[in-house]
């Protein structure tokens, strides 16, 4: 074992035996009587025990390839129309459903992107594991249960015995993905196809799941096909990489070669667009002027709590402490970022600022105190605060022309004549880099990035002082994300807008934020300028977040992270009690850190 | 759970009180005069007034309704104007037959509707699917007395498989149950089809297939329980629709249930019976809905009653 640690996993066993080889695979979809290829003439081999990454942006055909190997293409429209997938001595494409059933789960297993929806909600975890085992091995229910428990232990899930009788909704996303991995690896398959296995997970959970996959692979010698859009994940996990675009392979090679000396222009562009940590901390931020600009939003000890009712009379028994005693200012013309993992309360703060959820404490936007405003006052606030959401398709009415959607805020606030509004919409389109003629089209005629530009144009329509970007670039491909971030930056300079930028992606935040606050369980644990937080992170949670980000550099050596699989504590407290409030101490230059220990250390 | 049940029962009580008030008021303002029915055409004005006074129908609305409610609290549903019997006794004698018919109807509509819905979903887009969906439209739109007469003609008269009418044996139950259930089976097959199609697209179905499970197991163990969830709530609502159907079906098949009792009472303005049947039906609907809600957590562990 000690000798094997220095060489890549899998190299210890027969190094060049292909366990799976794909030859000339073409997958096509039939639509309107014509066949259109989704994957074209794809060939690659997977060696025993290696990790091969298939990287690409949306529409590159990477997921379709994995479904084709598994024989799970959605019939009848999509089918593998040419090529072979050789596994052992058989061609999987010619095997038929009965033959594939013996392969699936047993010899080739698969885990999917969405742990929240990939487990059956009405079956216990144990039943789903046992079922997979008993499908392929003639064992009793008790034996299968024992094996299921062993599988759960191997994925380092907390309290594995208890999990067997729980239902998926009782587990967090990270735990569910562990269950999926346990299920996939319980039968020790030769090949594991992992389709964006950590994309839906928080960054610290992603770190743990990636570590887990790597350890299990080393122990079992499973070959992994890792499908991902995240070049950081590729650099950390893979030995070889295939870069795909529009259904075709662009480039393939060893991970060091792809990242070090990419040959194709597309690969170079893709790598250039990846946001990287470490660029931002030293980059000068906004010029620190002595006259601090007036804040566009000011929060002073703001709480947001949601009631949970119970008992005979439906009285409030518990409260979700979503936001607890949060204070910060957003100054005119700055980008203030809120970072933290899911459930930390960052989106709830955004909603409170937009007046969409009730709050306690002092919350002031553009000089107006939100509390106690009448309907007219709330409407006025909404002129100054606009939002851009994560999913631009869901944020646009599919039956409304996009020009009308952009002009709608003007209609609501009774601004301008119809001609003026139309001219304004066309002008806004030009501002966000879309042709003004596009106002006549419908949302489905645009790509994801273009749709997000439309949402930004709509947010700009009322000349707001503050735009809240709630994960606004998270759903976009990296190259598109880079362009949208550039657009936001340009608009900020042009109009002097302030952004509240909410994101889970530390690399993006480091590239765009002037100041930021790190949130954990409804409270701010650290706040300061970009240079302060990324150059000198003080709170352990901030450090954990920064260290967990996958680095798009195969040469990067990661410090061994402590194996934590603890779950985030619950923000639900009985009425009358609440979480322990953290005190923020200034350790110099407006760099605030929670906890007095950190403050003392810094002062010493 | 107990708190939930208590709250639901309190709500049920208030609903029934509302139903009683509204029905009583509607019957009060009804232009048809029950006293004329009782007294007959040749009765003198004095006789009519005597009867009216005897029944308390000369009292103001609130007094009448108060008396009725006072009776209800003691389990007294009143006295039939024409049959000279307690309404409670009349309904009690006929309720088992109606409940049996309703159970048969629900059984038929679920078995027919869910089976055909699943088959249509699995063969989506095929000629079979299209045929079944046309059939479901016919089932939904066909009037029940037509369906009943058609079934009677084919299976009782021509083929002589089942008796034409009567009550007491299993073979008596079949045709009325099918007639009652066929309308709902049209609804259920359509709902089940679309629910099943949604579920078959779900990620966990893909997971189940990726485990190497066979098609039968994927459909029966993974898809069906999830697809059936939205249907359960419908069954509770259905009981209300059945109450209407029962009146028709019981007349067609001569089934001695409360539907026939209600029909006769409406024709003769026998208000206590109409009130009694309405309240019993409303109780059945409220309890049916409660039962459907109580069953759901056993199938869907995500649902908590509180």
XYZ file of N, CA, C and O in Angstrom, chain A residues 443-559:
468
model
N -38.394 34.194 -24.969
C -37.246 33.687 -24.193
C -36.620 32.400 -24.737
O -35.404 32.246 -24.701
N -37.451 31.459 -25.254
C -36.866 30.169 -25.656
C -35.964 30.301 -26.871
O -35.251 29.361 -27.209
N -35.996 31.462 -27.542
C -35.146 31.628 -28.725
C -33.728 32.069 -28.361
O -32.912 32.279 -29.238
N -33.468 32.222 -27.056
C -32.146 32.687 -26.630
C -31.398 31.581 -25.886
O -32.003 30.645 -25.364
N -30.081 31.732 -25.813
C -29.276 30.808 -25.019
C -29.331 31.252 -23.552
O -29.822 32.331 -23.231
N -28.802 30.405 -22.668
C -28.836 30.709 -21.239
C -28.166 32.027 -20.908
O -28.688 32.829 -20.134
N -27.008 32.264 -21.497
C -26.282 33.499 -21.210
C -27.035 34.726 -21.713
O -27.094 35.748 -21.047
N -27.640 34.594 -22.909
C -28.410 35.711 -23.456
C -29.627 35.997 -22.583
O -29.975 37.150 -22.341
N -30.261 34.937 -22.096
C -31.422 35.126 -21.222
C -31.023 35.880 -19.964
O -31.750 36.727 -19.476
N -29.839 35.543 -19.427
C -29.415 36.242 -18.223
C -29.149 37.713 -18.541
O -29.421 38.588 -17.731
N -28.653 37.998 -19.750
C -28.485 39.399 -20.149
C -29.822 40.113 -20.195
O -29.925 41.290 -19.824
N -30.858 39.406 -20.667
C -32.192 40.011 -20.705
C -32.658 40.332 -19.288
O -33.192 41.409 -19.024
N -32.413 39.402 -18.360
C -32.800 39.641 -16.964
C -32.055 40.838 -16.403
O -32.614 41.624 -15.626
N -30.788 40.989 -16.786
C -30.010 42.140 -16.316
C -30.577 43.427 -16.910
O -30.733 44.434 -16.223
N -30.948 43.376 -18.199
C -31.553 44.549 -18.832
C -32.834 44.942 -18.110
O -33.087 46.118 -17.854
N -33.622 43.941 -17.735
C -34.867 44.226 -17.022
C -34.576 44.872 -15.672
O -35.257 45.790 -15.242
N -33.524 44.351 -14.992
C -33.178 44.912 -13.689
C -32.691 46.352 -13.829
O -32.887 47.174 -12.942
N -32.093 46.679 -14.992
C -31.567 48.033 -15.200
C -32.655 49.036 -15.562
O -32.445 50.247 -15.453
N -33.809 48.549 -15.995
C -34.809 49.419 -16.615
C -35.170 50.613 -15.737
O -35.413 51.709 -16.240
N -35.224 50.426 -14.435
C -35.670 51.498 -13.545
C -34.512 52.308 -12.967
O -34.715 53.066 -12.019
N -33.321 52.152 -13.526
C -32.137 52.825 -12.970
C -32.003 52.597 -11.474
O -31.972 53.549 -10.685
N -31.941 51.353 -11.042
C -31.922 51.088 -9.612
C -30.587 51.507 -8.998
O -29.597 51.677 -9.705
N -30.606 51.667 -7.672
C -29.358 51.972 -6.976
C -28.646 50.685 -6.578
O -27.443 50.675 -6.379
N -29.440 49.628 -6.426
C -28.876 48.362 -5.967
C -29.474 47.215 -6.789
O -30.697 47.144 -6.960
N -28.597 46.355 -7.303
C -29.087 45.148 -7.966
C -28.616 43.953 -7.145
O -27.433 43.842 -6.811
N -29.568 43.107 -6.787
C -29.225 41.903 -6.032
C -29.041 40.766 -7.024
O -29.969 40.407 -7.751
N -27.849 40.219 -7.094
C -27.573 39.096 -7.989
C -27.510 37.835 -7.137
O -26.530 37.591 -6.452
N -28.591 37.051 -7.162
C -28.651 35.855 -6.318
C -28.203 34.650 -7.149
O -28.988 34.097 -7.904
N -26.960 34.270 -7.027
C -26.386 33.162 -7.796
C -26.615 33.377 -9.293
O -26.894 32.433 -10.028
N -26.493 34.619 -9.736
C -26.913 34.949 -11.101
C -26.057 34.293 -12.173
O -26.477 34.203 -13.318
N -24.862 33.867 -11.849
C -24.038 33.256 -12.895
C -23.777 31.777 -12.624
O -23.047 31.127 -13.366
N -24.404 31.244 -11.566
C -24.083 29.868 -11.172
C -24.532 28.832 -12.192
O -23.936 27.769 -12.298
N -25.621 29.132 -12.918
C -26.146 28.123 -13.837
C -25.511 28.235 -15.215
O -25.867 27.496 -16.124
N -24.577 29.174 -15.387
C -24.038 29.411 -16.726
C -22.727 28.656 -16.922
O -21.984 28.415 -15.977
N -22.433 28.316 -18.171
C -21.132 27.734 -18.500
C -20.033 28.748 -18.201
O -20.264 29.956 -18.268
N -18.831 28.249 -17.907
C -17.773 29.163 -17.455
C -17.468 30.271 -18.454
O -17.265 31.426 -18.071
N -17.450 29.945 -19.752
C -17.096 30.990 -20.719
C -18.185 32.055 -20.741
O -17.905 33.252 -20.836
N -19.447 31.612 -20.623
C -20.569 32.553 -20.600
C -20.546 33.347 -19.290
O -20.756 34.561 -19.270
N -20.263 32.640 -18.204
C -20.196 33.279 -16.891
C -19.163 34.415 -16.907
O -19.427 35.509 -16.416
N -18.005 34.149 -17.508
C -16.959 35.169 -17.545
C -17.459 36.417 -18.269
O -17.218 37.538 -17.820
N -18.187 36.228 -19.370
C -18.684 37.387 -20.124
C -19.770 38.130 -19.356
O -19.830 39.359 -19.382
N -20.634 37.389 -18.658
C -21.685 38.056 -17.883
C -21.073 38.835 -16.720
O -21.492 39.955 -16.410
N -20.050 38.271 -16.091
C -19.375 38.990 -15.002
C -18.723 40.273 -15.521
O -18.789 41.319 -14.874
N -18.126 40.187 -16.716
C -17.542 41.392 -17.325
C -18.617 42.454 -17.555
O -18.393 43.642 -17.319
N -19.782 41.994 -18.033
C -20.883 42.923 -18.283
C -21.306 43.618 -16.990
O -21.484 44.840 -16.953
N -21.453 42.835 -15.913
C -21.865 43.418 -14.629
C -20.859 44.479 -14.181
O -21.229 45.552 -13.704
N -19.589 44.165 -14.356
C -18.523 45.085 -13.964
C -18.611 46.388 -14.783
O -18.534 47.498 -14.233
N -18.832 46.245 -16.095
C -18.917 47.419 -16.967
C -20.118 48.288 -16.596
O -20.027 49.516 -16.543
N -21.247 47.641 -16.297
C -22.459 48.389 -15.953
C -22.280 49.135 -14.642
O -22.777 50.241 -14.452
N -21.544 48.501 -13.717
C -21.299 49.141 -12.434
C -20.528 50.438 -12.635
O -20.866 51.476 -12.069
N -19.488 50.360 -13.481
C -18.689 51.565 -13.724
C -19.513 52.627 -14.436
O -19.432 53.807 -14.137
N -20.349 52.183 -15.380
C -21.095 53.142 -16.187
C -22.201 53.831 -15.387
O -22.382 55.042 -15.479
N -22.950 53.067 -14.592
C -24.118 53.630 -13.919
C -23.913 53.847 -12.430
O -24.794 54.349 -11.748
N -22.800 53.399 -11.901
C -22.559 53.555 -10.462
C -23.510 52.738 -9.605
O -23.866 53.133 -8.496
N -23.956 51.603 -10.136
C -24.861 50.731 -9.374
C -24.062 49.994 -8.317
O -22.882 49.702 -8.512
N -24.709 49.680 -7.194
C -24.102 48.767 -6.229
C -24.704 47.380 -6.441
O -25.871 47.254 -6.824
N -23.887 46.358 -6.250
C -24.399 44.987 -6.341
C -24.332 44.319 -4.981
O -23.341 44.462 -4.260
N -25.396 43.586 -4.672
C -25.275 42.598 -3.607
C -25.139 41.270 -4.335
O -26.092 40.798 -4.977
N -23.956 40.688 -4.292
C -23.659 39.518 -5.108
C -23.646 38.293 -4.204
O -22.781 38.160 -3.338
N -24.636 37.442 -4.404
C -24.761 36.267 -3.547
C -24.245 35.062 -4.303
O -24.672 34.808 -5.436
N -23.314 34.336 -3.718
C -22.736 33.219 -4.443
C -22.165 32.192 -3.474
O -21.798 32.500 -2.349
N -22.121 30.959 -3.955
C -21.455 29.921 -3.184
C -20.037 29.721 -3.733
O -19.262 28.969 -3.176
N -19.726 30.414 -4.849
C -18.484 30.133 -5.568
C -17.403 31.126 -5.150
O -17.418 32.296 -5.539
N -16.476 30.678 -4.329
C -15.465 31.570 -3.771
C -14.583 32.164 -4.859
O -14.131 33.302 -4.756
N -14.346 31.391 -5.919
C -13.462 31.888 -6.975
C -14.116 33.062 -7.702
O -13.467 34.074 -7.989
N -15.416 32.953 -7.983
C -16.122 34.047 -8.645
C -16.154 35.269 -7.740
O -15.882 36.395 -8.167
N -16.434 35.046 -6.469
C -16.510 36.154 -5.516
C -15.172 36.863 -5.433
O -15.095 38.097 -5.415
N -14.099 36.094 -5.421
C -12.796 36.723 -5.315
C -12.512 37.605 -6.523
O -11.787 38.585 -6.435
N -13.120 37.222 -7.664
C -12.876 38.001 -8.860
C -13.749 39.234 -8.983
O -13.391 40.170 -9.681
N -14.894 39.246 -8.323
C -15.814 40.353 -8.586
C -16.052 41.261 -7.373
O -16.348 42.436 -7.525
N -15.887 40.744 -6.137
C -16.337 41.499 -4.965
C -15.332 42.566 -4.549
O -14.123 42.378 -4.650
N -15.851 43.715 -4.083
C -14.998 44.696 -3.409
C -14.898 44.349 -1.923
O -13.834 44.389 -1.342
N -16.061 44.067 -1.346
C -16.085 43.632 0.050
C -16.976 42.413 0.133
O -17.829 42.193 -0.733
N -16.807 41.633 1.167
C -17.675 40.475 1.309
C -17.881 40.092 2.765
O -17.101 40.475 3.637
N -18.967 39.344 2.969
C -19.250 38.789 4.282
C -19.434 37.291 4.114
O -20.054 36.839 3.154
N -18.854 36.528 5.041
C -18.991 35.074 5.025
C -20.065 34.712 6.040
O -19.997 35.145 7.197
N -21.056 33.937 5.593
C -22.162 33.598 6.495
C -22.158 32.121 6.836
O -21.822 31.275 6.017
N -22.559 31.852 8.067
C -22.701 30.472 8.506
C -23.897 30.418 9.439
O -23.927 31.147 10.445
N -24.902 29.616 9.087
C -26.048 29.394 9.952
C -26.734 30.703 10.351
O -27.054 30.925 11.512
N -26.909 31.599 9.379
C -27.666 32.819 9.623
C -26.878 33.968 10.196
O -27.412 35.051 10.366
N -25.604 33.737 10.517
C -24.815 34.821 11.092
C -23.565 35.066 10.255
O -23.072 34.182 9.573
N -23.068 36.305 10.361
C -21.823 36.635 9.670
C -20.661 36.196 10.563
O -20.630 36.522 11.749
N -19.734 35.405 9.990
C -18.585 34.987 10.792
C -17.344 35.812 10.459
O -16.411 35.877 11.246
N -17.332 36.405 9.252
C -16.192 37.237 8.910
C -16.612 38.213 7.817
O -17.383 37.861 6.929
N -16.088 39.438 7.908
C -16.454 40.437 6.909
C -15.282 41.378 6.720
O -14.593 41.718 7.670
N -15.073 41.774 5.472
C -13.998 42.707 5.211
C -13.832 42.919 3.724
O -14.672 42.486 2.922
N -12.753 43.598 3.366
C -12.486 43.804 1.945
C -12.011 42.487 1.340
O -11.637 41.552 2.062
N -12.003 42.431 0.014
C -11.546 41.224 -0.654
C -10.126 40.856 -0.226
O -9.829 39.700 0.070
N -9.263 41.866 -0.176
C -7.874 41.582 0.189
C -7.794 41.035 1.609
O -7.028 40.101 1.885
N -8.611 41.590 2.505
C -8.562 41.128 3.899
C -9.017 39.678 4.021
O -8.390 38.873 4.687
N -10.127 39.358 3.363
C -10.691 38.018 3.541
C -9.837 36.965 2.831
O -9.516 35.922 3.393
N -9.482 37.244 1.571
C -8.755 36.203 0.834
C -7.260 36.221 1.144
O -6.608 35.188 1.075
N -6.721 37.406 1.516
C -5.305 37.467 1.836
C -5.019 37.018 3.258
O -3.945 36.472 3.546
N -5.989 37.223 4.144
C -5.739 36.953 5.544
C -6.998 36.403 6.206
O -7.569 37.005 7.105
N -7.483 35.246 5.723
C -8.712 34.698 6.321
C -8.483 34.307 7.765
O -7.476 33.655 8.069
N -9.349 34.726 8.646
C -9.142 34.502 10.074
C -10.039 33.414 10.644
O -9.593 32.583 11.419
N -11.301 33.440 10.261
C -12.225 32.483 10.864
C -12.006 31.093 10.254
O -11.802 30.976 9.047
N -12.041 30.036 11.074
C -11.805 28.684 10.531
C -12.774 28.332 9.405
O -12.397 27.639 8.449
N -14.005 28.808 9.508
C -14.974 28.460 8.463
C -14.596 29.124 7.138
O -14.710 28.504 6.075
N -14.148 30.372 7.200
C -13.704 31.051 5.974
C -12.565 30.280 5.329
O -12.532 30.044 4.121
N -11.618 29.856 6.177
C -10.476 29.104 5.646
C -10.931 27.813 5.009
O -10.467 27.424 3.941
N -11.888 27.151 5.672
C -12.369 25.882 5.136
C -13.020 26.089 3.772
O -12.810 25.318 2.841
N -13.798 27.156 3.660
C -14.454 27.445 2.383
C -13.422 27.693 1.288
O -13.547 27.192 0.168
N -12.409 28.480 1.613
C -11.409 28.833 0.591
C -10.602 27.598 0.202
O -10.379 27.329 -0.982
N -10.230 26.803 1.217
C -9.406 25.638 0.923
C -10.168 24.561 0.160
O -9.572 23.732 -0.525
N -11.494 24.568 0.290
C -12.276 23.502 -0.347
C -12.423 23.712 -1.844
O -12.785 22.787 -2.563
N -12.163 24.903 -2.343
C -12.391 25.181 -3.766
C -11.403 24.376 -4.606
O -10.197 24.449 -4.392
N -11.897 23.592 -5.570
C -10.984 22.828 -6.423
C -10.135 23.782 -7.264
O -10.640 24.762 -7.811
N -8.868 23.500 -7.357
C -7.951 24.396 -8.060
C -7.699 23.859 -9.461
O -7.298 22.707 -9.611
N -7.940 24.673 -10.477
C -7.733 24.175 -11.845
C -6.248 24.115 -12.218
O -5.799 24.768 -13.148
N -5.515 23.339 -11.463
C -4.087 23.198 -11.723
C -3.660 21.839 -11.190
O -3.634 21.624 -9.976
N -3.355 20.897 -12.101
C -3.026 19.536 -11.647
C -1.767 19.496 -10.784
O -1.574 18.538 -10.021
N -0.927 20.515 -10.848
C 0.290 20.517 -10.054
C 0.066 20.979 -8.626
O 0.934 20.828 -7.776
N -1.141 21.530 -8.373
C -1.427 22.069 -7.049
C -1.460 20.950 -6.008
O -2.106 19.928 -6.195
N -0.721 21.131 -4.924
C -0.725 20.136 -3.856
C -1.614 20.646 -2.730
O -1.413 21.744 -2.215
N -2.602 19.830 -2.410
C -3.574 20.250 -1.416
C -3.114 19.806 -0.037
O -2.691 18.678 0.157
N -3.222 20.705 0.904
C -2.940 20.331 2.279
C -4.013 19.343 2.724
O -5.184 19.524 2.400
